PDB file of N, CA and C in Angstrom:
ATOM      1  N   MET A   2       0.841  -1.173   0.000  1.00 53.00           N
ATOM      2  CA  MET A   2       0.000   0.000   0.000  1.00 53.00           C
ATOM      3  C   MET A   2       0.890   1.242   0.000  1.00 53.00           C
ATOM      4  N   ARG A   3       0.546   2.188  -0.849  1.00 61.00           N
ATOM      5  CA  ARG A   3       1.351   3.395  -0.967  1.00 61.00           C
ATOM      6  C   ARG A   3       0.998   4.403   0.116  1.00 61.00           C
ATOM      7  N   ALA A   4       1.981   5.098   0.573  1.00 55.00           N
ATOM      8  CA  ALA A   4       1.746   6.195   1.521  1.00 55.00           C
ATOM      9  C   ALA A   4       1.432   7.447   0.711  1.00 55.00           C
ATOM     10  N   PRO A   5       0.498   8.269   1.163  1.00 58.00           N
ATOM     11  CA  PRO A   5       0.166   9.486   0.419  1.00 58.00           C
ATOM     12  C   PRO A   5       1.358  10.436   0.381  1.00 58.00           C
ATOM     13  N   ILE A   6       1.506  11.119  -0.722  1.00 62.00           N
ATOM     14  CA  ILE A   6       2.597  12.080  -0.876  1.00 62.00           C
ATOM     15  C   ILE A   6       2.223  13.324  -0.083  1.00 62.00           C
ATOM     16  N   ARG A   7       3.139  13.749   0.800  1.00 66.00           N
ATOM     17  CA  ARG A   7       2.869  14.925   1.632  1.00 66.00           C
ATOM     18  C   ARG A   7       3.893  16.009   1.305  1.00 66.00           C
ATOM     19  N   LEU A   8       3.397  17.190   1.115  1.00 66.00           N
ATOM     20  CA  LEU A   8       4.297  18.314   0.890  1.00 66.00           C
ATOM     21  C   LEU A   8       4.711  18.874   2.238  1.00 66.00           C
ATOM     22  N   PRO A   9       5.931  19.273   2.359  1.00 77.00           N
ATOM     23  CA  PRO A   9       6.327  19.895   3.620  1.00 77.00           C
ATOM     24  C   PRO A   9       5.504  21.154   3.876  1.00 77.00           C
ATOM     25  N   VAL A  10       5.262  21.406   5.118  1.00 78.00           N
ATOM     26  CA  VAL A  10       4.424  22.531   5.519  1.00 78.00           C
ATOM     27  C   VAL A  10       5.005  23.840   5.028  1.00 78.00           C
ATOM     28  N   ARG A  11       6.305  23.959   5.001  1.00 80.00           N
ATOM     29  CA  ARG A  11       6.930  25.213   4.569  1.00 80.00           C
ATOM     30  C   ARG A  11       6.618  25.525   3.104  1.00 80.00           C
ATOM     31  N   ILE A  12       6.595  24.503   2.268  1.00 84.00           N
ATOM     32  CA  ILE A  12       6.286  24.727   0.849  1.00 84.00           C
ATOM     33  C   ILE A  12       4.846  25.203   0.695  1.00 84.00           C
ATOM     34  N   VAL A  13       3.942  24.600   1.445  1.00 82.00           N
ATOM     35  CA  VAL A  13       2.536  25.000   1.376  1.00 82.00           C
ATOM     36  C   VAL A  13       2.369  26.428   1.866  1.00 82.00           C
ATOM     37  N   LEU A  14       3.029  26.772   2.978  1.00 82.00           N
ATOM     38  CA  LEU A  14       2.946  28.140   3.494  1.00 82.00           C
ATOM     39  C   LEU A  14       3.566  29.135   2.520  1.00 82.00           C
ATOM     40  N   ALA A  15       4.673  28.769   1.892  1.00 84.00           N
ATOM     41  CA  ALA A  15       5.310  29.655   0.920  1.00 84.00           C
ATOM     42  C   ALA A  15       4.416  29.867  -0.297  1.00 84.00           C
ATOM     43  N   ALA A  16       3.757  28.815  -0.748  1.00 84.00           N
ATOM     44  CA  ALA A  16       2.842  28.950  -1.888  1.00 84.00           C
ATOM     45  C   ALA A  16       1.670  29.854  -1.533  1.00 84.00           C
ATOM     46  N   GLY A  17       1.129  29.707  -0.322  1.00 86.00           N
ATOM     47  CA  GLY A  17       0.035  30.574   0.119  1.00 86.00           C
ATOM     48  C   GLY A  17       0.470  32.020   0.214  1.00 86.00           C
ATOM     49  N   ALA A  18       1.673  32.254   0.743  1.00 88.00           N
ATOM     50  CA  ALA A  18       2.189  33.619   0.846  1.00 88.00           C
ATOM     51  C   ALA A  18       2.420  34.211  -0.537  1.00 88.00           C
ATOM     52  N   ALA A  19       2.908  33.402  -1.468  1.00 86.00           N
ATOM     53  CA  ALA A  19       3.115  33.880  -2.836  1.00 86.00           C
ATOM     54  C   ALA A  19       1.785  34.248  -3.485  1.00 86.00           C
ATOM     55  N   GLU A  20       0.766  33.455  -3.233  1.00 85.00           N
ATOM     56  CA  GLU A  20      -0.556  33.764  -3.792  1.00 85.00           C
ATOM     57  C   GLU A  20      -1.085  35.078  -3.238  1.00 85.00           C
ATOM     58  N   VAL A  21      -0.952  35.285  -1.927  1.00 86.00           N
ATOM     59  CA  VAL A  21      -1.399  36.541  -1.315  1.00 86.00           C
ATOM     60  C   VAL A  21      -0.636  37.712  -1.910  1.00 86.00           C
ATOM     61  N   HIS A  22       0.673  37.558  -2.062  1.00 85.00           N
ATOM     62  CA  HIS A  22       1.490  38.626  -2.636  1.00 85.00           C
ATOM     63  C   HIS A  22       1.050  38.935  -4.075  1.00 85.00           C
ATOM     64  N   LEU A  23       0.820  37.903  -4.864  1.00 83.00           N
ATOM     65  CA  LEU A  23       0.383  38.118  -6.243  1.00 83.00           C
ATOM     66  C   LEU A  23      -0.991  38.766  -6.302  1.00 83.00           C
ATOM     67  N   ARG A  24      -1.891  38.379  -5.412  1.00 82.00           N
ATOM     68  CA  ARG A  24      -3.227  38.991  -5.391  1.00 82.00           C
ATOM     69  C   ARG A  24      -3.149  40.472  -5.051  1.00 82.00           C
ATOM     70  N   GLN A  25      -2.247  40.842  -4.157  1.00 88.00           N
ATOM     71  CA  GLN A  25      -2.097  42.249  -3.798  1.00 88.00           C
ATOM     72  C   GLN A  25      -1.392  43.030  -4.899  1.00 88.00           C
ATOM     73  N   ARG A  26      -0.420  42.424  -5.522  1.00 87.00           N
ATOM     74  CA  ARG A  26       0.388  43.116  -6.523  1.00 87.00           C
ATOM     75  C   ARG A  26      -0.313  43.197  -7.885  1.00 87.00           C
ATOM     76  N   PHE A  27      -0.995  42.131  -8.273  1.00 85.00           N
ATOM     77  CA  PHE A  27      -1.648  42.051  -9.584  1.00 85.00           C
ATOM     78  C   PHE A  27      -3.102  41.601  -9.424  1.00 85.00           C
ATOM     79  N   PRO A  28      -3.966  42.460  -8.890  1.00 84.00           N
ATOM     80  CA  PRO A  28      -5.338  41.997  -8.610  1.00 84.00           C
ATOM     81  C   PRO A  28      -6.126  41.629  -9.867  1.00 84.00           C
ATOM     82  N   ARG A  29      -5.948  42.364 -10.953  1.00 86.00           N
ATOM     83  CA  ARG A  29      -6.722  42.067 -12.165  1.00 86.00           C
ATOM     84  C   ARG A  29      -6.302  40.742 -12.785  1.00 86.00           C
ATOM     85  N   ILE A  30      -5.006  40.504 -12.814  1.00 83.00           N
ATOM     86  CA  ILE A  30      -4.525  39.240 -13.381  1.00 83.00           C
ATOM     87  C   ILE A  30      -4.997  38.072 -12.525  1.00 83.00           C
ATOM     88  N   MET A  31      -4.894  38.229 -11.214  1.00 79.00           N
ATOM     89  CA  MET A  31      -5.314  37.142 -10.327  1.00 79.00           C
ATOM     90  C   MET A  31      -6.822  36.922 -10.411  1.00 79.00           C
ATOM     91  N   TRP A  32      -7.592  38.020 -10.584  1.00 83.00           N
ATOM     92  CA  TRP A  32      -9.041  37.865 -10.734  1.00 83.00           C
ATOM     93  C   TRP A  32      -9.345  37.093 -12.014  1.00 83.00           C
ATOM     94  N   ALA A  33      -8.602  37.409 -13.076  1.00 83.00           N
ATOM     95  CA  ALA A  33      -8.829  36.717 -14.348  1.00 83.00           C
ATOM     96  C   ALA A  33      -8.453  35.241 -14.260  1.00 83.00           C
ATOM     97  N   LEU A  34      -7.456  34.921 -13.448  1.00 81.00           N
ATOM     98  CA  LEU A  34      -7.018  33.533 -13.319  1.00 81.00           C
ATOM     99  C   LEU A  34      -7.880  32.725 -12.360  1.00 81.00           C
ATOM    100  N   THR A  35      -8.666  33.405 -11.542  1.00 80.00           N
ATOM    101  CA  THR A  35      -9.517  32.713 -10.574  1.00 80.00           C
ATOM    102  C   THR A  35     -10.756  32.181 -11.289  1.00 80.00           C
ATOM    103  N   PRO A  36     -11.100  30.924 -11.109  1.00 82.00           N
ATOM    104  CA  PRO A  36     -12.304  30.399 -11.765  1.00 82.00           C
ATOM    105  C   PRO A  36     -13.567  31.042 -11.191  1.00 82.00           C
ATOM    106  N   HIS A  37     -14.491  31.368 -12.065  1.00 77.00           N
ATOM    107  CA  HIS A  37     -15.768  31.971 -11.681  1.00 77.00           C
ATOM    108  C   HIS A  37     -16.897  31.100 -12.209  1.00 77.00           C
ATOM    109  N   ARG A  38     -17.996  31.111 -11.471  1.00 73.00           N
ATOM    110  CA  ARG A  38     -19.171  30.374 -11.931  1.00 73.00           C
ATOM    111  C   ARG A  38     -19.793  31.101 -13.109  1.00 73.00           C
ATOM    112  N   PRO A  39     -20.288  30.387 -14.066  1.00 66.00           N
ATOM    113  CA  PRO A  39     -20.961  31.057 -15.187  1.00 66.00           C
ATOM    114  C   PRO A  39     -22.223  31.766 -14.705  1.00 66.00           C
ATOM    115  N   GLU A  40     -22.545  32.877 -15.367  1.00 66.00           N
ATOM    116  CA  GLU A  40     -23.693  33.674 -14.962  1.00 66.00           C
ATOM    117  C   GLU A  40     -25.018  33.001 -15.311  1.00 66.00           C
ATOM    118  N   ARG A  41     -25.006  32.039 -16.194  1.00 63.00           N
ATOM    119  CA  ARG A  41     -26.252  31.424 -16.628  1.00 63.00           C
ATOM    120  C   ARG A  41     -26.808  30.427 -15.619  1.00 63.00           C
ATOM    121  N   ASP A  42     -26.109  30.167 -14.537  1.00 71.00           N
ATOM    122  CA  ASP A  42     -26.598  29.204 -13.555  1.00 71.00           C
ATOM    123  C   ASP A  42     -27.871  29.684 -12.860  1.00 71.00           C
ATOM    124  N   GLN A  43     -28.004  30.997 -12.627  1.00 76.00           N
ATOM    125  CA  GLN A  43     -29.170  31.490 -11.904  1.00 76.00           C
ATOM    126  C   GLN A  43     -30.482  31.239 -12.665  1.00 76.00           C
ATOM    127  N   PRO A  44     -30.591  31.580 -13.949  1.00 79.00           N
ATOM    128  CA  PRO A  44     -31.840  31.251 -14.647  1.00 79.00           C
ATOM    129  C   PRO A  44     -32.107  29.753 -14.703  1.00 79.00           C
ATOM    130  N   PHE A  45     -31.063  28.954 -14.864  1.00 84.00           N
ATOM    131  CA  PHE A  45     -31.248  27.515 -14.884  1.00 84.00           C
ATOM    132  C   PHE A  45     -31.740  27.023 -13.532  1.00 84.00           C
ATOM    133  N   ALA A  46     -31.204  27.592 -12.454  1.00 85.00           N
ATOM    134  CA  ALA A  46     -31.669  27.225 -11.112  1.00 85.00           C
ATOM    135  C   ALA A  46     -33.131  27.621 -10.936  1.00 85.00           C
ATOM    136  N   GLU A  47     -33.507  28.764 -11.501  1.00 88.00           N
ATOM    137  CA  GLU A  47     -34.906  29.202 -11.432  1.00 88.00           C
ATOM    138  C   GLU A  47     -35.809  28.204 -12.153  1.00 88.00           C
ATOM    139  N   LEU A  48     -35.378  27.746 -13.320  1.00 91.00           N
ATOM    140  CA  LEU A  48     -36.164  26.753 -14.052  1.00 91.00           C
ATOM    141  C   LEU A  48     -36.270  25.442 -13.281  1.00 91.00           C
ATOM    142  N   GLN A  49     -35.175  25.034 -12.662  1.00 90.00           N
ATOM    143  CA  GLN A  49     -35.217  23.814 -11.863  1.00 90.00           C
ATOM    144  C   GLN A  49     -36.179  23.964 -10.692  1.00 90.00           C
ATOM    145  N   ARG A  50     -36.196  25.151 -10.077  1.00 91.00           N
ATOM    146  CA  ARG A  50     -37.112  25.368  -8.953  1.00 91.00           C
ATOM    147  C   ARG A  50     -38.558  25.346  -9.430  1.00 91.00           C
ATOM    148  N   ILE A  51     -38.825  25.928 -10.590  1.00 93.00           N
ATOM    149  CA  ILE A  51     -40.185  25.918 -11.137  1.00 93.00           C
ATOM    150  C   ILE A  51     -40.624  24.487 -11.413  1.00 93.00           C
ATOM    151  N   GLU A  52     -39.709  23.666 -11.934  1.00 93.00           N
ATOM    152  CA  GLU A  52     -40.054  22.278 -12.240  1.00 93.00           C
ATOM    153  C   GLU A  52     -40.263  21.433 -10.994  1.00 93.00           C
ATOM    154  N   SER A  53     -39.487  21.680  -9.952  1.00 94.00           N
ATOM    155  CA  SER A  53     -39.510  20.777  -8.798  1.00 94.00           C
ATOM    156  C   SER A  53     -40.466  21.208  -7.693  1.00 94.00           C
ATOM    157  N   ASP A  54     -40.665  22.505  -7.491  1.00 93.00           N
ATOM    158  CA  ASP A  54     -41.485  23.001  -6.383  1.00 93.00           C
ATOM    159  C   ASP A  54     -42.877  23.346  -6.914  1.00 93.00           C
ATOM    160  N   THR A  55     -43.877  22.558  -6.534  1.00 95.00           N
ATOM    161  CA  THR A  55     -45.228  22.763  -7.082  1.00 95.00           C
ATOM    162  C   THR A  55     -45.840  24.073  -6.611  1.00 95.00           C
ATOM    163  N   ALA A  56     -45.600  24.459  -5.364  1.00 96.00           N
ATOM    164  CA  ALA A  56     -46.153  25.726  -4.871  1.00 96.00           C
ATOM    165  C   ALA A  56     -45.522  26.903  -5.609  1.00 96.00           C
ATOM    166  N   TYR A  57     -44.221  26.849  -5.816  1.00 95.00           N
ATOM    167  CA  TYR A  57     -43.540  27.918  -6.542  1.00 95.00           C
ATOM    168  C   TYR A  57     -43.986  27.940  -7.997  1.00 95.00           C
ATOM    169  N   ARG A  58     -44.216  26.760  -8.590  1.00 96.00           N
ATOM    170  CA  ARG A  58     -44.701  26.688  -9.965  1.00 96.00           C
ATOM    171  C   ARG A  58     -46.064  27.357 -10.079  1.00 96.00           C
ATOM    172  N   ALA A  59     -46.958  27.086  -9.121  1.00 96.00           N
ATOM    173  CA  ALA A  59     -48.285  27.701  -9.149  1.00 96.00           C
ATOM    174  C   ALA A  59     -48.177  29.220  -9.028  1.00 96.00           C
ATOM    175  N   LEU A  60     -47.309  29.693  -8.129  1.00 96.00           N
ATOM    176  CA  LEU A  60     -47.107  31.131  -7.973  1.00 96.00           C
ATOM    177  C   LEU A  60     -46.527  31.735  -9.249  1.00 96.00           C
ATOM    178  N   PHE A  61     -45.553  31.068  -9.841  1.00 95.00           N
ATOM    179  CA  PHE A  61     -44.941  31.556 -11.076  1.00 95.00           C
ATOM    180  C   PHE A  61     -45.965  31.636 -12.198  1.00 95.00           C
ATOM    181  N   LEU A  62     -46.765  30.586 -12.353  1.00 96.00           N
ATOM    182  CA  LEU A  62     -47.764  30.579 -13.427  1.00 96.00           C
ATOM    183  C   LEU A  62     -48.839  31.630 -13.196  1.00 96.00           C
ATOM    184  N   ALA A  63     -49.216  31.867 -11.932  1.00 97.00           N
ATOM    185  CA  ALA A  63     -50.196  32.916 -11.642  1.00 97.00           C
ATOM    186  C   ALA A  63     -49.633  34.287 -12.011  1.00 97.00           C
ATOM    187  N   ARG A  64     -48.370  34.520 -11.667  1.00 97.00           N
ATOM    188  CA  ARG A  64     -47.738  35.798 -12.032  1.00 97.00           C
ATOM    189  C   ARG A  64     -47.611  35.928 -13.545  1.00 97.00           C
ATOM    190  N   LEU A  65     -47.287  34.833 -14.205  1.00 96.00           N
ATOM    191  CA  LEU A  65     -47.166  34.854 -15.657  1.00 96.00           C
ATOM    192  C   LEU A  65     -48.510  35.167 -16.308  1.00 96.00           C
ATOM    193  N   ASP A  66     -49.577  34.529 -15.834  1.00 98.00           N
ATOM    194  CA  ASP A  66     -50.912  34.803 -16.367  1.00 98.00           C
ATOM    195  C   ASP A  66     -51.304  36.259 -16.142  1.00 98.00           C
ATOM    196  N   ALA A  67     -50.996  36.796 -14.957  1.00 98.00           N
ATOM    197  CA  ALA A  67     -51.314  38.198 -14.670  1.00 98.00           C
ATOM    198  C   ALA A  67     -50.529  39.131 -15.587  1.00 98.00           C
ATOM    199  N   ALA A  68     -49.267  38.833 -15.823  1.00 97.00           N
ATOM    200  CA  ALA A  68     -48.453  39.670 -16.705  1.00 97.00           C
ATOM    201  C   ALA A  68     -48.961  39.609 -18.142  1.00 97.00           C
ATOM    202  N   ILE A  69     -49.374  38.424 -18.581  1.00 97.00           N
ATOM    203  CA  ILE A  69     -49.915  38.286 -19.937  1.00 97.00           C
ATOM    204  C   ILE A  69     -51.224  39.055 -20.064  1.00 97.00           C
ATOM    205  N   ALA A  70     -52.089  38.955 -19.059  1.00 98.00           N
ATOM    206  CA  ALA A  70     -53.359  39.689 -19.095  1.00 98.00           C
ATOM    207  C   ALA A  70     -53.117  41.195 -19.085  1.00 98.00           C
ATOM    208  N   GLU A  71     -52.151  41.639 -18.274  1.00 97.00           N
ATOM    209  CA  GLU A  71     -51.831  43.070 -18.223  1.00 97.00           C
ATOM    210  C   GLU A  71     -51.298  43.554 -19.565  1.00 97.00           C
ATOM    211  N   ARG A  72     -50.432  42.781 -20.176  1.00 97.00           N
ATOM    212  CA  ARG A  72     -49.883  43.165 -21.476  1.00 97.00           C
ATOM    213  C   ARG A  72     -50.960  43.159 -22.555  1.00 97.00           C
ATOM    214  N   SER A  73     -51.880  42.212 -22.489  1.00 97.00           N
ATOM    215  CA  SER A  73     -52.985  42.182 -23.450  1.00 97.00           C
ATOM    216  C   SER A  73     -53.866  43.414 -23.296  1.00 97.00           C
ATOM    217  N   ALA A  74     -54.121  43.822 -22.044  1.00 97.00           N
ATOM    218  CA  ALA A  74     -54.918  45.025 -21.806  1.00 97.00           C
ATOM    219  C   ALA A  74     -54.195  46.264 -22.334  1.00 97.00           C
ATOM    220  N   GLU A  75     -52.877  46.327 -22.134  1.00 97.00           N
ATOM    221  CA  GLU A  75     -52.104  47.456 -22.659  1.00 97.00           C
ATOM    222  C   GLU A  75     -52.160  47.493 -24.181  1.00 97.00           C
ATOM    223  N   GLN A  76     -52.037  46.334 -24.812  1.00 97.00           N
ATOM    224  CA  GLN A  76     -52.089  46.285 -26.273  1.00 97.00           C
ATOM    225  C   GLN A  76     -53.470  46.682 -26.782  1.00 97.00           C
ATOM    226  N   ALA A  77     -54.523  46.265 -26.080  1.00 97.00           N
ATOM    227  CA  ALA A  77     -55.877  46.643 -26.486  1.00 97.00           C
ATOM    228  C   ALA A  77     -56.070  48.151 -26.354  1.00 97.00           C
ATOM    229  N   ALA A  78     -55.554  48.738 -25.273  1.00 97.00           N
ATOM    230  CA  ALA A  78     -55.665  50.187 -25.094  1.00 97.00           C
ATOM    231  C   ALA A  78     -54.887  50.928 -26.183  1.00 97.00           C
ATOM    232  N   GLU A  79     -53.698  50.444 -26.512  1.00 97.00           N
ATOM    233  CA  GLU A  79     -52.915  51.058 -27.588  1.00 97.00           C
ATOM    234  C   GLU A  79     -53.639  50.942 -28.923  1.00 97.00           C
ATOM    235  N   LEU A  80     -54.242  49.799 -29.172  1.00 97.00           N
ATOM    236  CA  LEU A  80     -54.972  49.599 -30.420  1.00 97.00           C
ATOM    237  C   LEU A  80     -56.187  50.520 -30.492  1.00 97.00           C
ATOM    238  N   ASN A  81     -56.912  50.658 -29.381  1.00 97.00           N
ATOM    239  CA  ASN A  81     -58.067  51.563 -29.355  1.00 97.00           C
ATOM    240  C   ASN A  81     -57.637  53.007 -29.578  1.00 97.00           C
ATOM    241  N   ALA A  82     -56.520  53.416 -28.979  1.00 96.00           N
ATOM    242  CA  ALA A  82     -56.022  54.776 -29.187  1.00 96.00           C
ATOM    243  C   ALA A  82     -55.626  54.979 -30.648  1.00 96.00           C
ATOM    244  N   PHE A  83     -55.039  53.969 -31.261  1.00 97.00           N
ATOM    245  CA  PHE A  83     -54.662  54.056 -32.670  1.00 97.00           C
ATOM    246  C   PHE A  83     -55.898  54.164 -33.555  1.00 97.00           C
ATOM    247  N   VAL A  84     -56.908  53.354 -33.264  1.00 97.00           N
ATOM    248  CA  VAL A  84     -58.151  53.399 -34.043  1.00 97.00           C
ATOM    249  C   VAL A  84     -58.803  54.770 -33.910  1.00 97.00           C
ATOM    250  N   ASP A  85     -58.822  55.321 -32.692  1.00 97.00           N
ATOM    251  CA  ASP A  85     -59.401  56.652 -32.489  1.00 97.00           C
ATOM    252  C   ASP A  85     -58.630  57.709 -33.278  1.00 97.00           C
ATOM    253  N   ALA A  86     -57.300  57.611 -33.292  1.00 96.00           N
ATOM    254  CA  ALA A  86     -56.492  58.574 -34.037  1.00 96.00           C
ATOM    255  C   ALA A  86     -56.742  58.451 -35.535  1.00 96.00           C
ATOM    256  N   VAL A  87     -56.880  57.233 -36.041  1.00 96.00           N
ATOM    257  CA  VAL A  87     -57.153  57.030 -37.466  1.00 96.00           C
ATOM    258  C   VAL A  87     -58.534  57.558 -37.821  1.00 96.00           C
ATOM    259  N   GLU A  88     -59.522  57.310 -36.966  1.00 96.00           N
ATOM    260  CA  GLU A  88     -60.870  57.821 -37.229  1.00 96.00           C
ATOM    261  C   GLU A  88     -60.896  59.341 -37.212  1.00 96.00           C
ATOM    262  N   ALA A  89     -60.153  59.969 -36.297  1.00 96.00           N
ATOM    263  CA  ALA A  89     -60.096  61.434 -36.260  1.00 96.00           C
ATOM    264  C   ALA A  89     -59.418  61.975 -37.517  1.00 96.00           C
ATOM    265  N   ALA A  90     -58.353  61.325 -37.966  1.00 95.00           N
ATOM    266  CA  ALA A  90     -57.676  61.760 -39.188  1.00 95.00           C
ATOM    267  C   ALA A  90     -58.580  61.570 -40.401  1.00 95.00           C
ATOM    268  N   ALA A  91     -59.330  60.473 -40.427  1.00 95.00           N
ATOM    269  CA  ALA A  91     -60.257  60.235 -41.536  1.00 95.00           C
ATOM    270  C   ALA A  91     -61.350  61.298 -41.554  1.00 95.00           C
ATOM    271  N   GLU A  92     -61.840  61.675 -40.396  1.00 93.00           N
ATOM    272  CA  GLU A  92     -62.873  62.725 -40.322  1.00 93.00           C
ATOM    273  C   GLU A  92     -62.321  64.059 -40.820  1.00 93.00           C
ATOM    274  N   GLN A  93     -61.073  64.377 -40.475  1.00 92.00           N
ATOM    275  CA  GLN A  93     -60.462  65.613 -40.969  1.00 92.00           C
ATOM    276  C   GLN A  93     -60.308  65.571 -42.487  1.00 92.00           C
ATOM    277  N   LEU A  94     -59.931  64.424 -43.021  1.00 91.00           N
ATOM    278  CA  LEU A  94     -59.814  64.305 -44.477  1.00 91.00           C
ATOM    279  C   LEU A  94     -61.169  64.450 -45.157  1.00 91.00           C
ATOM    280  N   ARG A  95     -62.207  63.866 -44.555  1.00 90.00           N
ATOM    281  CA  ARG A  95     -63.560  64.010 -45.126  1.00 90.00           C
ATOM    282  C   ARG A  95     -63.987  65.471 -45.141  1.00 90.00           C
ATOM    283  N   ASN A  96     -63.673  66.190 -44.067  1.00 88.00           N
ATOM    284  CA  ASN A  96     -64.037  67.609 -44.004  1.00 88.00           C
ATOM    285  C   ASN A  96     -63.256  68.427 -45.027  1.00 88.00           C
ATOM    286  N   LEU A  97     -62.024  68.029 -45.332  1.00 87.00           N
ATOM    287  CA  LEU A  97     -61.257  68.738 -46.353  1.00 87.00           C
ATOM    288  C   LEU A  97     -61.792  68.456 -47.750  1.00 87.00           C
ATOM    289  N   VAL A  98     -62.215  67.218 -47.994  1.00 86.00           N
ATOM    290  CA  VAL A  98     -62.677  66.832 -49.318  1.00 86.00           C
ATOM    291  C   VAL A  98     -64.069  67.379 -49.586  1.00 86.00           C
ATOM    292  N   ARG A  99     -64.986  67.274 -48.638  1.00 81.00           N
ATOM    293  CA  ARG A  99     -66.350  67.793 -48.806  1.00 81.00           C
ATOM    294  C   ARG A  99     -66.766  68.553 -47.541  1.00 81.00           C
ATOM    295  N   PRO A 100     -66.581  69.853 -47.561  1.00 66.00           N
ATOM    296  CA  PRO A 100     -66.932  70.662 -46.394  1.00 66.00           C
ATOM    297  C   PRO A 100     -68.434  70.604 -46.118  1.00 66.00           C
ATOM    298  N   ASP A 101     -68.815  70.823 -44.867  1.00 68.00           N
ATOM    299  CA  ASP A 101     -70.220  70.752 -44.460  1.00 68.00           C
ATOM    300  C   ASP A 101     -71.017  71.996 -44.852  1.00 68.00           C
ATOM    301  N   ASN A 102     -70.365  73.124 -45.135  1.00 64.00           N
ATOM    302  CA  ASN A 102     -71.097  74.363 -45.402  1.00 64.00           C
ATOM    303  C   ASN A 102     -71.512  74.521 -46.859  1.00 64.00           C
ATOM    304  N   GLY A 103     -71.387  73.514 -47.672  1.00 61.00           N
ATOM    305  CA  GLY A 103     -71.866  73.556 -49.042  1.00 61.00           C
ATOM    306  C   GLY A 103     -70.845  74.050 -50.039  1.00 61.00           C
ATOM    307  N   GLU A 104     -69.698  74.495 -49.595  1.00 61.00           N
ATOM    308  CA  GLU A 104     -68.670  74.961 -50.517  1.00 61.00           C
ATOM    309  C   GLU A 104     -67.986  73.763 -51.164  1.00 61.00           C
ATOM    310  N   ARG A 105     -67.463  74.027 -52.339  1.00 59.00           N
ATOM    311  CA  ARG A 105     -66.716  72.974 -53.012  1.00 59.00           C
ATOM    312  C   ARG A 105     -65.277  72.979 -52.515  1.00 59.00           C
ATOM    313  N   ALA A 106     -64.700  71.829 -52.557  1.00 53.00           N
ATOM    314  CA  ALA A 106     -63.300  71.735 -52.136  1.00 53.00           C
ATOM    315  C   ALA A 106     -62.415  72.378 -53.178  1.00 53.00           C
ATOM    316  N   ALA A 107     -61.336  72.971 -52.753  1.00 53.00           N
ATOM    317  CA  ALA A 107     -60.442  73.663 -53.677  1.00 53.00           C
ATOM    318  C   ALA A 107     -59.591  72.697 -54.449  1.00 53.00           C
TER     319      ALA A 107
END
């Protein structure tokens, strides 16, 4: 049976001190060399929570339905405002083409 390879304590302490020195001296380089978690883990974790937690899924779907209904109401209001603006413009064009006072259009 093999004995585990052990590094002398002094080498480990020297390596730790060198790392601290490098972090203080070159923070940007050391930050770039340090592994970081990808940013996409949070949305994936959210999806996993939606799939696994039924209460959270129900809350999420209720919020989603409310947001969809709110957006549909906003779109309907925008469409109604657009229709009103088009009808007002059409009425102005009708008045220009055939005035109500009996005069002919120029």
